[in-house]
XYZ file of C-alpha atoms in Angstrom:
626
model
C -0.068 0.036 0.040
C 2.789 2.571 0.990
C 4.786 1.386 -2.394
C 1.736 2.529 -4.389
C 0.829 5.611 -2.753
C 4.834 6.470 -3.188
C 5.066 5.825 -7.036
C 1.587 7.911 -7.690
C 2.761 10.627 -5.683
C 6.394 10.647 -6.916
C 5.920 10.262 -10.854
C 2.189 11.758 -11.439
C 1.858 14.170 -8.647
C -1.320 12.381 -7.148
C -1.529 12.215 -3.486
C -3.654 9.477 -2.382
C -4.773 9.594 1.391
C -4.198 6.099 3.455
C -7.918 5.602 3.248
C -7.775 5.743 -0.457
C -4.668 3.563 -0.686
C -6.140 1.065 1.581
C -9.407 0.900 -0.414
C -7.507 0.368 -3.576
C -5.319 -2.697 -2.276
C -8.430 -4.246 -0.787
C -10.783 -3.791 -4.038
C -7.705 -5.157 -5.879
C -7.014 -8.300 -3.452
C -10.903 -9.108 -3.798
C -10.711 -9.101 -7.493
C -13.835 -6.983 -7.456
C -11.805 -3.997 -9.418
C -14.249 -1.026 -9.392
C -11.986 1.009 -11.649
C -12.578 4.348 -9.746
C -8.773 4.337 -8.746
C -6.162 2.800 -11.024
C -2.439 2.661 -11.563
C -1.359 5.731 -13.445
C 2.257 4.764 -13.801
C 4.301 1.742 -14.631
C 6.006 1.493 -11.122
C 2.583 1.543 -9.766
C 1.607 -1.135 -12.045
C 4.529 -3.275 -11.165
C 3.486 -2.692 -7.773
C 0.162 -3.800 -7.885
C 1.135 -7.023 -9.862
C 3.517 -7.868 -7.197
C 0.416 -7.346 -4.368
C -1.641 -9.703 -6.396
C 1.132 -12.361 -6.841
C 1.615 -12.331 -3.176
C -1.635 -12.692 -2.201
C -2.338 -15.617 -4.337
C 0.701 -17.204 -2.755
C 0.133 -16.350 0.865
C -3.655 -16.198 1.438
C -4.751 -19.611 0.749
C -2.180 -20.992 3.279
C -3.665 -18.461 5.992
C -7.035 -19.202 5.382
C -6.209 -22.942 5.682
C -4.423 -22.371 8.814
C -7.409 -20.380 10.415
C -9.714 -23.183 9.461
C -7.598 -25.869 10.820
C -7.447 -23.814 14.298
C -11.069 -23.541 14.239
C -11.500 -27.226 13.573
C -8.991 -28.083 16.300
C -10.822 -25.837 18.872
C -13.840 -28.067 18.260
C -12.911 -30.042 21.438
C -11.444 -32.656 19.276
C -14.504 -33.381 17.238
C -12.929 -32.447 14.127
C -11.086 -34.718 11.597
C -7.701 -35.301 10.381
C -7.223 -33.450 6.944
C -4.778 -34.287 3.952
C -2.556 -31.575 4.925
C -1.630 -33.433 8.166
C 0.398 -36.482 6.422
C 2.270 -37.962 7.466
C 1.139 -38.615 10.750
C 1.173 -41.220 13.706
C -1.898 -42.048 15.656
C -1.828 -42.660 19.313
C -4.894 -43.998 21.305
C -5.097 -44.025 24.687
C -5.903 -41.771 27.745
C -3.678 -38.836 27.984
C -2.239 -36.356 30.548
C -0.097 -33.412 29.894
C 3.104 -34.766 31.359
C 2.541 -37.933 29.211
C 2.012 -36.053 26.160
C 5.159 -33.795 26.526
C 7.006 -36.976 27.059
C 5.489 -38.759 23.953
C 6.391 -35.558 21.907
C 9.909 -35.184 23.226
C 10.422 -38.991 21.780
C 8.866 -38.143 18.545
C 9.263 -34.641 17.413
C 12.467 -33.373 19.464
C 14.874 -35.661 17.947
C 17.623 -34.643 15.399
C 16.777 -37.781 13.074
C 12.849 -37.077 13.384
C 11.114 -36.174 10.249
C 10.482 -32.536 10.130
C 7.110 -32.726 8.651
C 6.068 -35.461 11.002
C 2.763 -34.761 12.871
C 1.143 -36.613 15.613
C -2.572 -37.053 16.326
C -3.957 -38.026 19.761
C -7.259 -40.478 19.918
C -9.026 -40.606 23.298
C -12.304 -41.502 24.024
C -12.918 -38.436 26.436
C -12.620 -35.056 25.399
C -9.126 -33.413 25.838
C -8.854 -31.310 29.097
C -8.043 -27.661 28.758
C -4.459 -28.090 29.678
C -4.206 -30.243 26.507
C -6.011 -27.833 24.296
C -3.750 -25.001 25.447
C -0.759 -27.243 24.825
C -2.312 -27.750 21.087
C -2.653 -23.810 20.805
C 0.503 -22.461 22.502
C 3.360 -25.361 22.608
C 6.218 -25.183 20.143
C 4.730 -28.126 18.499
C 1.148 -27.105 18.186
C 1.151 -26.879 14.680
C 2.054 -30.492 14.636
C -0.266 -32.269 17.010
C -3.863 -32.685 16.945
C -6.418 -33.934 19.594
C -9.560 -36.038 18.848
C -12.116 -38.010 20.816
C -14.395 -40.566 19.944
C -14.358 -44.299 20.356
C -11.876 -46.780 18.750
C -14.904 -49.392 18.091
C -16.731 -46.754 15.878
C -15.783 -46.921 12.315
C -16.893 -43.304 11.741
C -14.245 -42.160 14.519
C -11.591 -44.048 12.620
C -12.670 -42.747 9.450
C -12.365 -39.020 11.242
C -9.125 -40.319 12.287
C -7.811 -41.506 8.792
C -6.278 -44.589 10.476
C -5.729 -46.112 7.164
C -3.588 -43.528 6.322
C -1.435 -43.249 9.224
C 2.141 -44.083 9.073
C 2.186 -46.038 12.413
C -0.743 -46.592 15.182
C 0.096 -47.035 18.958
C -2.478 -48.037 21.319
C -1.375 -47.544 25.166
C -2.823 -48.847 28.379
C -3.462 -46.499 31.052
C -0.660 -46.729 33.805
C -3.366 -45.079 36.455
C -5.871 -47.353 35.663
C -7.488 -49.033 38.927
C -7.674 -52.520 37.533
C -4.641 -53.211 35.226
C -6.249 -56.469 33.905
C -9.371 -54.689 32.945
C -7.310 -51.941 31.214
C -5.448 -54.353 29.195
C -8.445 -55.806 28.155
C -9.873 -52.779 26.766
C -6.599 -51.968 25.040
C -6.637 -55.426 23.368
C -10.058 -54.806 21.995
C -8.922 -51.572 20.854
C -6.191 -53.217 19.043
C -8.631 -55.552 17.216
C -10.922 -52.910 15.985
C -7.944 -51.265 14.531
C -6.636 -54.472 12.840
C -9.850 -54.994 11.179
C -10.135 -51.430 9.798
C -6.375 -51.159 8.564
C -5.432 -54.622 7.621
C -6.079 -53.881 4.033
C -3.522 -50.903 4.194
C -1.080 -52.956 6.219
C -0.420 -50.303 8.868
C 1.934 -51.288 11.640
C 0.332 -51.361 15.069
C 2.128 -51.068 18.355
C 0.703 -51.990 21.744
C 1.842 -51.062 25.067
C 0.478 -53.181 28.015
C 0.706 -53.373 31.823
C 0.627 -57.132 32.207
C 2.700 -59.642 29.933
C 0.067 -62.249 30.118
C -2.084 -60.145 27.410
C 0.343 -60.682 24.876
C -1.242 -64.090 23.835
C -4.403 -62.231 22.656
C -2.323 -59.406 20.473
C -0.669 -61.579 17.840
C -1.836 -59.028 15.203
C 0.266 -56.168 16.604
C 3.583 -55.654 14.971
C 5.260 -55.226 18.541
C 3.966 -55.778 22.161
C 5.611 -53.759 24.859
C 5.096 -54.482 28.593
C 6.081 -52.007 31.405
C 6.175 -54.688 34.369
C 8.069 -57.122 31.989
C 10.450 -54.245 30.877
C 11.225 -53.210 34.630
C 11.934 -56.876 35.617
C 14.389 -57.464 32.588
C 16.194 -54.132 33.338
C 16.198 -55.518 37.226
C 17.934 -58.996 36.076
C 20.206 -57.198 33.703
C 21.470 -54.902 36.753
C 22.413 -57.815 38.775
C 24.210 -59.379 35.526
C 25.829 -56.213 34.564
C 25.999 -53.238 36.732
C 24.581 -50.281 35.548
C 22.633 -51.642 32.784
C 19.354 -50.074 33.454
C 20.971 -46.399 33.740
C 22.849 -47.049 30.488
C 19.799 -47.798 28.501
C 17.567 -45.176 30.261
C 19.964 -42.449 29.542
C 20.488 -43.648 25.707
C 16.710 -43.592 25.373
C 15.797 -40.284 27.626
C 15.636 -37.170 25.439
C 17.719 -34.484 26.949
C 18.508 -31.010 26.165
C 21.831 -29.622 26.652
C 22.205 -26.829 29.255
C 23.924 -23.390 28.785
C 25.479 -23.586 32.279
C 26.880 -26.379 34.540
C 27.752 -26.154 38.203
C 30.054 -29.410 37.761
C 32.394 -30.552 35.156
C 30.869 -34.028 35.283
C 27.463 -32.364 34.216
C 28.914 -31.256 30.921
C 30.408 -34.764 30.071
C 27.090 -36.362 31.099
C 25.418 -34.145 28.379
C 28.248 -34.517 25.988
C 27.760 -38.406 26.319
C 23.863 -38.046 26.005
C 24.107 -36.953 22.379
C 25.286 -40.526 21.418
C 23.070 -43.116 20.016
C 22.509 -47.150 19.629
C 23.780 -48.553 16.516
C 23.647 -52.277 15.465
C 25.847 -53.753 12.702
C 27.325 -56.980 11.701
C 30.633 -57.616 12.830
C 33.599 -57.008 10.213
C 35.816 -59.781 9.269
C 38.593 -59.105 11.759
C 36.412 -59.529 14.765
C 35.168 -62.977 13.868
C 36.707 -65.495 15.965
C 38.099 -62.742 18.576
C 37.329 -62.345 22.377
C 34.816 -59.640 23.184
C 37.249 -58.178 25.587
C 39.870 -57.368 22.944
C 37.424 -56.188 20.406
C 35.748 -53.727 22.776
C 38.990 -52.256 23.589
C 40.293 -51.927 20.120
C 37.137 -50.362 18.725
C 36.915 -47.911 21.565
C 40.758 -46.939 21.281
C 40.729 -46.450 17.593
C 37.185 -45.535 16.676
C 35.890 -43.910 20.225
C 33.008 -46.390 19.875
C 31.841 -48.356 22.830
C 30.984 -52.005 22.072
C 28.593 -52.813 24.752
C 26.476 -55.699 23.733
C 25.879 -58.779 21.503
C 22.965 -60.082 19.660
C 23.434 -63.485 19.344
C 21.576 -65.791 16.966
C 19.688 -68.836 18.452
C 19.079 -71.044 15.651
C 16.638 -73.295 17.883
C 14.324 -70.101 17.873
C 15.132 -68.629 14.829
C 15.698 -65.125 16.904
C 18.527 -63.029 18.530
C 18.802 -62.543 22.006
C 20.831 -59.618 23.419
C 23.860 -60.370 25.945
C 24.789 -57.077 27.753
C 28.377 -57.217 28.170
C 29.213 -60.840 27.934
C 32.212 -62.248 29.334
C 35.663 -61.348 28.376
C 36.241 -64.623 26.722
C 33.074 -64.588 24.800
C 34.105 -65.444 21.077
C 32.133 -63.018 18.555
C 30.424 -65.301 15.614
C 29.910 -64.528 11.958
C 26.045 -64.655 13.024
C 26.442 -62.167 15.639
C 25.159 -58.652 15.472
C 27.499 -55.720 17.536
C 25.696 -53.238 19.487
C 27.506 -50.026 19.887
C 27.451 -46.755 21.323
C 28.442 -43.980 19.112
C 27.933 -40.227 18.093
C 27.075 -40.821 14.507
C 26.892 -43.877 12.268
C 30.476 -42.511 10.534
C 32.373 -43.982 13.584
C 30.581 -47.323 12.847
C 31.701 -47.170 9.297
C 35.117 -46.338 10.375
C 35.379 -49.839 12.270
C 35.119 -51.596 9.059
C 38.269 -50.094 7.683
C 40.436 -51.130 10.497
C 43.457 -53.193 9.070
C 43.214 -56.906 9.979
C 47.076 -57.036 10.630
C 47.085 -54.045 12.571
C 44.424 -55.654 14.791
C 46.253 -58.632 15.495
C 49.179 -56.891 16.291
C 47.414 -54.739 18.800
C 45.881 -58.104 20.262
C 49.252 -59.555 20.771
C 50.716 -56.491 22.361
C 47.703 -56.430 24.887
C 48.037 -60.030 25.529
C 51.660 -59.464 26.350
C 50.845 -56.237 28.542
C 47.557 -57.129 29.988
C 47.433 -60.863 30.376
C 47.141 -60.695 34.211
C 44.329 -58.193 33.851
C 42.385 -60.643 31.309
C 42.787 -64.010 32.733
C 41.346 -67.042 31.550
C 39.262 -68.102 34.395
C 39.538 -72.171 34.957
C 36.771 -74.181 35.825
C 35.731 -74.278 39.473
C 36.756 -76.758 41.574
C 33.775 -78.394 43.640
C 34.900 -80.704 46.212
C 31.453 -81.909 46.744
C 30.433 -82.390 43.193
C 29.055 -85.859 44.036
C 26.715 -84.934 46.867
C 23.473 -86.112 46.091
C 24.241 -87.571 42.725
C 25.618 -90.968 41.001
C 28.288 -91.527 38.697
C 25.616 -92.150 35.934
C 24.236 -88.396 35.935
C 24.774 -86.236 33.011
C 27.883 -83.894 33.127
C 25.930 -80.555 32.645
C 23.829 -81.526 35.658
C 24.797 -78.946 38.481
C 24.589 -79.773 42.596
C 24.670 -77.268 45.209
C 27.409 -77.513 47.652
C 25.343 -77.387 50.511
C 24.835 -80.450 52.543
C 21.088 -81.331 52.906
C 19.435 -79.685 56.132
C 18.626 -81.809 58.942
C 14.846 -82.113 59.592
C 13.956 -79.279 61.799
C 10.768 -77.133 62.047
C 12.493 -74.265 60.034
C 14.846 -74.931 57.372
C 18.268 -73.236 58.325
C 19.839 -74.206 54.743
C 18.932 -74.635 51.403
C 18.430 -78.344 50.177
C 20.452 -80.085 47.543
C 19.048 -79.381 44.014
C 19.935 -80.958 40.508
C 19.325 -78.879 37.640
C 20.211 -78.699 34.080
C 19.815 -76.577 30.827
C 16.469 -77.567 29.451
C 13.366 -75.999 27.823
C 10.601 -74.283 29.964
C 8.120 -77.053 31.066
C 4.936 -75.637 29.512
C 3.697 -72.965 26.939
C 2.198 -71.006 29.714
C 5.856 -70.436 31.057
C 7.141 -69.542 27.644
C 4.309 -66.836 27.185
C 5.702 -65.329 30.202
C 8.936 -64.589 28.461
C 7.300 -61.792 26.352
C 8.853 -63.029 23.269
C 6.677 -61.787 20.189
C 8.218 -64.320 17.894
C 7.848 -67.172 20.255
C 4.140 -66.244 21.101
C 3.300 -66.655 17.130
C 5.378 -69.980 16.974
C 4.044 -71.582 20.098
C 2.794 -75.295 19.177
C 4.003 -75.076 15.704
C 7.122 -77.119 15.868
C 6.953 -80.556 17.920
C 9.556 -82.894 17.428
C 10.002 -86.326 18.896
C 12.143 -86.779 22.046
C 15.300 -88.539 22.088
C 17.070 -91.146 24.330
C 20.086 -90.629 26.172
C 21.891 -92.357 23.503
C 20.553 -89.990 20.884
C 18.229 -92.211 19.078
C 14.906 -90.848 18.280
C 11.760 -92.340 20.133
C 8.933 -93.774 18.512
C 6.086 -91.503 18.120
C 4.321 -92.096 21.640
C 1.923 -90.178 24.160
C 1.968 -86.384 24.150
C 4.308 -86.319 27.030
C 7.116 -87.562 24.741
C 6.889 -84.811 22.321
C 9.224 -81.703 22.976
C 8.101 -78.413 21.677
C 11.584 -76.736 20.206
C 9.777 -72.979 20.360
C 10.004 -73.261 24.094
C 13.103 -71.469 25.332
C 16.045 -72.853 26.792
C 16.730 -72.132 30.607
C 18.288 -73.736 33.778
C 15.585 -75.981 35.014
C 15.170 -78.271 38.103
C 14.816 -81.948 37.471
C 11.627 -81.959 39.568
C 9.809 -78.803 40.499
C 10.751 -77.863 44.271
C 7.948 -77.909 47.089
C 7.025 -74.484 48.491
C 7.780 -75.705 51.900
C 11.470 -76.613 50.767
C 11.977 -73.333 49.081
C 11.253 -71.284 52.532
C 14.138 -70.851 54.531
C 14.736 -69.249 57.972
C 18.557 -68.153 57.760
C 21.249 -67.476 54.802
C 23.981 -68.572 57.066
C 26.910 -69.982 54.945
C 25.436 -68.040 51.919
C 27.458 -65.519 49.833
C 27.379 -63.713 46.935
C 23.723 -64.127 46.590
C 20.931 -61.763 45.113
C 18.514 -60.576 47.783
C 15.215 -59.167 46.577
C 13.151 -57.052 49.208
C 9.530 -56.947 48.624
C 7.219 -54.688 50.753
C 3.819 -56.515 50.979
C 3.481 -59.477 48.893
C 5.143 -61.690 45.909
C 3.750 -60.984 42.548
C 4.573 -62.342 39.388
C 8.397 -62.011 39.176
C 8.932 -64.714 36.547
C 10.789 -62.450 33.940
C 13.057 -61.596 36.746
C 14.192 -64.921 37.617
C 14.027 -66.140 34.160
C 16.706 -63.529 32.889
C 18.789 -64.822 35.962
C 18.937 -68.466 34.657
C 19.665 -67.358 30.879
C 21.194 -70.392 28.950
C 24.040 -67.857 27.921
C 25.093 -67.870 31.675
C 27.881 -70.519 32.970
C 26.432 -72.988 35.432
C 28.896 -71.855 38.269
C 27.477 -68.212 37.596
C 24.113 -68.913 38.780
C 23.671 -66.949 41.961
C 21.268 -67.763 44.659
C 18.066 -65.646 44.945
C 16.509 -64.882 48.086
C 13.078 -62.953 48.325
C 12.423 -61.554 51.674
C 8.864 -60.810 52.006
C 6.295 -60.400 54.939
C 4.151 -63.432 53.763
C 4.761 -66.622 51.760
C 3.798 -66.768 48.127
C 0.492 -68.004 47.025
C 0.421 -71.235 45.428
C -0.445 -69.395 41.896
C 2.435 -67.459 42.178
C 4.757 -70.103 43.390
C 4.015 -72.462 40.446
C 5.436 -70.211 37.911
C 8.803 -70.074 39.623
C 9.032 -73.596 41.187
C 11.221 -75.070 38.241
C 14.054 -72.714 38.707
C 17.032 -73.655 40.880
C 18.489 -71.563 43.579
C 15.352 -69.672 44.542
C 14.344 -69.163 48.123
C 11.895 -67.160 50.251
C 12.434 -65.703 53.684
C 9.152 -64.308 55.657
C 10.177 -60.956 57.139
C 9.972 -57.483 56.668
C 12.579 -55.598 54.586
C 12.397 -52.557 56.950
C 13.368 -54.574 59.988
C 17.097 -54.446 60.439
C 17.150 -58.186 62.179
C 15.161 -59.480 59.165
C 17.734 -57.867 56.615
C 20.579 -59.335 58.620
C 19.059 -62.448 58.736
C 18.687 -62.435 54.996
C 22.357 -61.345 54.407
C 22.207 -58.273 53.429
C 25.948 -57.794 54.350
C 26.944 -60.875 52.323
C 24.800 -60.302 49.239
C 26.541 -59.123 46.070
C 23.278 -57.654 44.823
C 20.232 -56.217 46.797
C 17.181 -55.333 44.741
C 14.529 -53.337 46.382
C 11.153 -53.550 44.523
C 8.772 -50.536 44.347
C 5.553 -51.021 46.107
C 3.764 -50.387 42.789
C 5.140 -53.770 41.755
C 2.833 -55.273 44.557
C -0.439 -53.295 44.424
C -2.948 -52.720 41.320
C -4.175 -49.699 42.986
C -1.418 -47.655 44.655
C -0.900 -44.236 46.043
C 1.294 -41.486 44.575
C 3.813 -42.216 47.362
C 4.401 -45.620 46.600
C 7.848 -45.261 46.341
C 8.371 -44.345 50.114
C 8.766 -47.827 51.193
C 11.709 -48.574 48.699
C 13.446 -45.334 49.577
C 13.168 -45.965 53.422
C 14.346 -49.527 52.755
C 17.316 -48.346 50.720
C 18.133 -46.063 53.646
C 18.175 -48.861 56.271
C 20.316 -51.072 53.926
C 22.695 -48.089 53.462
C 22.938 -47.886 57.408
C 23.434 -51.567 57.986
C 26.151 -52.002 55.284
C 28.837 -49.445 55.753
C 31.537 -51.401 53.950
C 30.563 -53.682 51.374
C 32.645 -56.360 49.384
C 34.103 -55.624 46.054
C 31.305 -55.387 43.250
C 28.542 -55.300 45.620
C 25.589 -52.698 45.232
C 21.938 -51.873 45.734
C 19.420 -51.711 42.932
C 16.336 -49.677 43.643
C 13.161 -49.912 41.750
C 11.412 -46.707 41.669
C 8.174 -45.886 39.738
C 8.479 -42.482 39.683
C 11.145 -39.815 39.627
C 11.928 -39.757 43.132
C 15.661 -40.805 43.081
C 17.120 -37.474 44.666
C 15.371 -38.932 47.973
C 17.766 -41.665 48.214
C 20.499 -39.190 48.780
C 18.775 -37.089 51.569
C 20.654 -39.323 54.416
């Protein structure tokens, strides 16, 4: 407008007022064109053409944004438009803090798609906090909240579910009844699958209980929070700091402009790293894990912290976090690295094989005392409770059978070996997605001890090769035999502190009886709880060796000392939320108080002994008050 007014006044000496100039521009942009005011010079005509071109390019986008804002303000009752593509659809019950964490994971990443949008679908109308986030947050133009039932096809049409890049259905962690919430989540999954199966949209589901997975085979991936927690706790017992490592790698963190301590700057610098997986180069195959990890760190500044080993019987990979020093890397393995970028991973392939072998020879010469070859353990009482015809892989506990007493002072002698889980019910609790789809599909005939195949017989002689391997007792132990009154004579065990009752901890114990562990590395597991476990709970774990129960309070010093807290290698303090379906918001207080009592009792610890505290909320700073 000002340019038009200037050109007319300068070149033809026509002085239009501000109102006249605004009137001319509005009439021109609206394409009405009354003709009472016209451009008299070439410069004015050029200005008018630029105004028209600009309006045609800008106005449609502005109008579209206004309409989208009006649609979003309709309390989620709108629909997903074509302009939102590509997008992911997330279904569940949402709170502002949960939405912020989801958006941090999907949108606040360096490698995230710049045009990816997120659509939230809830059966309830979005709260005012969510609508405010939609309008005013930094991601407001990339998120949208809808409400409606997933069981209604019209709602899925409004959400354009068939055109989503991916769909996530999430159980509500704050639900009063986790089983009922998982059932609702399963029904949502079924409805989504039936509606989108023709378009092959990947669906991911997030459950509260691992037993729900059997009903969710149509999902591409199944995630269970309880199962994941138990897996991390077991990994912490096998590899110290594993849960912290994985949490830091998965958690999004914004670097700060100022740090009070030097370690904080180093921590943020390391938080920029990512996890990468790659096949081992030729020079790695056949080498011990310890040498390979040291070489790639020194030469490429890459951390090799895990191996995905191939299990031929299950046609699947299993992750081994920090395997032993003498683990030999195989051609079928996959190496899991921590690196700043993929460039460092590619640099590993260019390491010269001759240089690598010369480095290994030098390290063997200089550091052989630090990387010893561990001899097999000597067991003077290897024949206790066994006969000369027992298989060589059967393991026997060194403790003598306890004399008959009212209360058992020492654990009984047990015989166990590497075998498959006894029933498909136990296999389901392992949480393997591939295993669930394979159960019952590959039965084979059992074999005699001399290797000859048996003739087809009754069903109890058929072995299902889809069942995973684990260390299993030859005969399930009775509950009375698993309850002990003292851990006297027991050292280096795992003490698990439970506050109210023992719930399903199958995943925790199963990972501590992994077939990738050596028999002599299996630790005793002692669960300290106020009451005996129920028969239903005990039946899930009564086939595992070296698992014992003690009745007592984990907040009483006498009971902790009786459970061998000073002699335990790892002490795992469970959160109270693991024991209750309906928990209060201060459910972490018993775990924090227990950790304080343990710190007071154990002033000096043995080498490599530590405590693992399972907290359901971000209250870890309370651990350091005392």
